[in-house]
Amino acid sequence: MNITIKLYATLGDYLPLEARRNNRLVMQVGDDTTVTDVIAPLNMPEKLVHLVLVNGHFVPPAARNTRKLTEGDVLAIWPPIAGG
Amino acid sequence: MAWTRKYLRINLTAGTVKVENLNMQWANDYLGQRGLATKYFVEEVDPKIDPLSPDNKMIFTTGPLTGTMASTGGRYSVVTKGPLTGAIACSNSGGYFGAELKFAGWDMIIVEGKSPKPVYLSIADDKVEIKDAAHLWGKTVWQTEEIIKKTHQDPLVRVSSIGRAGENGVLYACIVNDLHRAAGRSGVGTVMGSKNLKAIAVRGTKGVGNIRDPKAFMKVTYEKKKVLADNAVTGQGLPTYGTQVLMNVINEIGALPTRNHRDVQFESASKISAEAMHEKRPDGKSHLVTNQACFGCTIACGRISKLDEKHFTVKNNPQYWGASGGLEYEAAWALGAANGVGDLEALQYVNMLCNEDGFDPISFGATVGAAMELYELGLIKQEDIGFDAPFGSAEALVKMGEMTARGEGFGKLLGLGSKRLCDKYGRGDLSMSVKGQEFPAYDSRGIQGIGLAYATSNRGACHLRGYTVASEVLGIPVKTDPLTTDGKPELVKAFQDATSVFDSSGVCVFTTFAWTLADLQPQLAAALEGDWSMDKLNLMGERIWNMERQFNNAAGFTGKDDNLPPRLTTEPAKTGPAKGLVNGLATMLPEYYRIRGWDTEGRPTAETTKRLGL
């Protein structure tokens, strides 16, 4: 199945070069793939994987190992950020 | 004491300058800046006055940490009765003006009356003069700063001034200092213009003394700077990407108000985001040039950008080709998503107009959004404006910005804000505002708690009076669910009270992404005589909030004004995580009143005022 991963702010550097301009990459993953399964191979420092959203909904750290992704899901991740 | 213990009282009607002693009991009970100036204001001004009459006063005020080595200690506030809302107005600015005022030996300036002709106030340490400003009237902020610096032959003189918007009665005019830092909201610049006061120029050479325990103060401010540096948000996120990093986040969670809040997600959000500002344009350069810090700031969130010289907005205007302030998130949203405009260069150009002529990009952008909706509904005609103005038109946005800056044509109507504009066309419901002030960049259907914060904000819709987004979206200090109303009254009250203290101290509210009151408390305790316990600070925040509320109630506001436009409480979000949701204000408000110790009409009870010493 296809999912989209979006990495923002400093995490954009962990995307392949061609995907950095739009901060997103469409990936093919197997059934039963979890949020952690997608994040782990990207080798991002754990403390920078702060705000993790699936289809805009926050996934808390404790749920990332078990939260399964489905076809068309959008996984978006930010380091600790703020604004106002 | 970190205080000079002196302030200036300037009567513009009589043309007099008086030196008065700071009321140290009030400084003990209300700290400084927002709290202390509001105390002076409510003691001296009838809440029923017309904000643009000579009876209104304005207080420029520092906090006890302004000008000190505390990180971000450069803030000053302007307190007055706001013309956009008729409520208490308190606008806060950074840059270098606040610290310079303290260096000159003054904690505050109280301005009263109205000058018979344009003047500016010149302060050089103890030498304080009201000077003729006939040659400055009609000039922009940027021209005014340059002329004053040349006249004084001193490039380090710090200037706070109004542009043509403040002179022309734009009801959301700012007071701008250091070219692009502003006391931006609620029309404090309009009040300044109504008094014929063009600018305040200040040069101080005295420094800040009277720190109670200098050694302890140096030690604790060093430690707290380290807290900011070590925090991923204040040490890395804000300096690198600025507030603009929120654009994609808020869009992703479905809380980015788009096309006058018709939608909650903007298809071009990524084109106007922090990430886009870093990307190379067709001209090979990035929009963003560098970040910038205000006085004493170790965060440095400010953005400095350069426009593409070939862009339609500036190709024939080389005066806008230099590096300049922006874009910050609020301006990028208000000028962009709020109107459906996804042209980053156009947004920055209009943002420069806002800085140049001193008007609030939030209220202006949101008012353009309302105008575009009225245009699409056929209520405003092409001949009313002089051109087509559908959602998404960068050309219309740019023309409206230029007309508002110059006070021309339809720009005069835009300058009155969205409430008066929509009322004129019989659709007051389309003004996305509370108490007449336009919303900032968060849709309260997707972030429930911020809706309560907007509805109860003492200066009209505002995110900076209780930034629950920190918790509801960003997980600071703890993550809460943005889609529920549960626990939000307590959250809003906690943010509002703590922010009241930070806004009164002289430091920037952005420190609160890493600091809590427990980090501010030892800095105050080292700087100031007396008891500065956490209990005292917590009570003080609540006292300041209730004092502002009492002023508004006496000015004629009631619980009915703690409201949101019907669009947000009756039209569900169309997309994103909040799809199908409206804001649950009716659920949250009674509980908020209860925990505030207010009656069902939103008035502090006698027991509450007694407990708070009001």
Coordinates of C-alpha atoms in Angstrom, one line a residue, chain A residues 6 8-10 20-24 47-48 50-51 53 55-58 74 76 78 80-84, chain B residues 232-233 238 241-243 245-246 248-249 252-253 275 279-280 330 442 463 467 473-474 479 483 510 513 577:
Chain A
K6 CA 6.1 14.5 5.4
Y8 CA 9.2 19.3 8.3
A9 CA 11.7 21.9 9.6
T10 CA 15.1 20.4 10.3
R20 CA 13.1 17.7 0.2
R21 CA 11.7 20.5 -1.9
N22 CA 8.1 19.5 -1.0
N23 CA 9.0 17.9 2.3
R24 CA 7.1 14.8 1.3
K47 CA 14.5 13.6 20.6
L48 CA 13.8 15.3 17.3
H50 CA 8.5 15.1 18.6
L51 CA 5.2 15.9 16.9
L53 CA 0.6 13.1 13.3
N55 CA -3.9 12.3 9.1
G56 CA -3.5 15.3 11.4
H57 CA -4.2 13.4 14.6
F58 CA -1.4 13.2 17.2
V74 CA -0.3 10.8 5.8
A76 CA 3.7 14.0 9.3
W78 CA 8.1 17.8 13.3
P80 CA 10.1 20.4 18.9
I81 CA 8.8 23.7 17.5
A82 CA 6.7 26.7 18.5
G83 CA 5.5 30.0 17.3
G84 CA 2.8 32.5 17.9
Chain B
A232 CA 15.0 22.4 21.4
V233 CA 12.3 25.0 20.7
L238 CA 12.6 29.4 16.8
Y241 CA 12.6 28.6 11.3
G242 CA 10.9 31.4 13.3
T243 CA 7.2 31.4 14.2
V245 CA 7.3 26.9 11.1
L246 CA 3.7 26.6 12.4
N248 CA 2.3 23.5 7.9
V249 CA 1.5 22.1 11.4
E252 CA -2.1 19.6 8.9
I253 CA -4.3 19.5 12.0
E275 CA 10.2 25.8 4.7
E279 CA 14.0 27.3 -0.5
K280 CA 15.8 28.8 -3.5
E330 CA 0.6 35.6 12.0
Y442 CA -5.9 29.4 14.7
H463 CA -3.7 34.3 20.9
Y467 CA -1.7 30.6 24.1
V473 CA -0.9 21.3 19.5
L474 CA 2.7 21.6 20.4
K479 CA 0.1 17.6 25.2
L483 CA -10.5 18.5 19.6
F510 CA 8.3 33.4 23.9
F513 CA 8.2 27.8 25.5
P577 CA -9.3 16.1 11.9

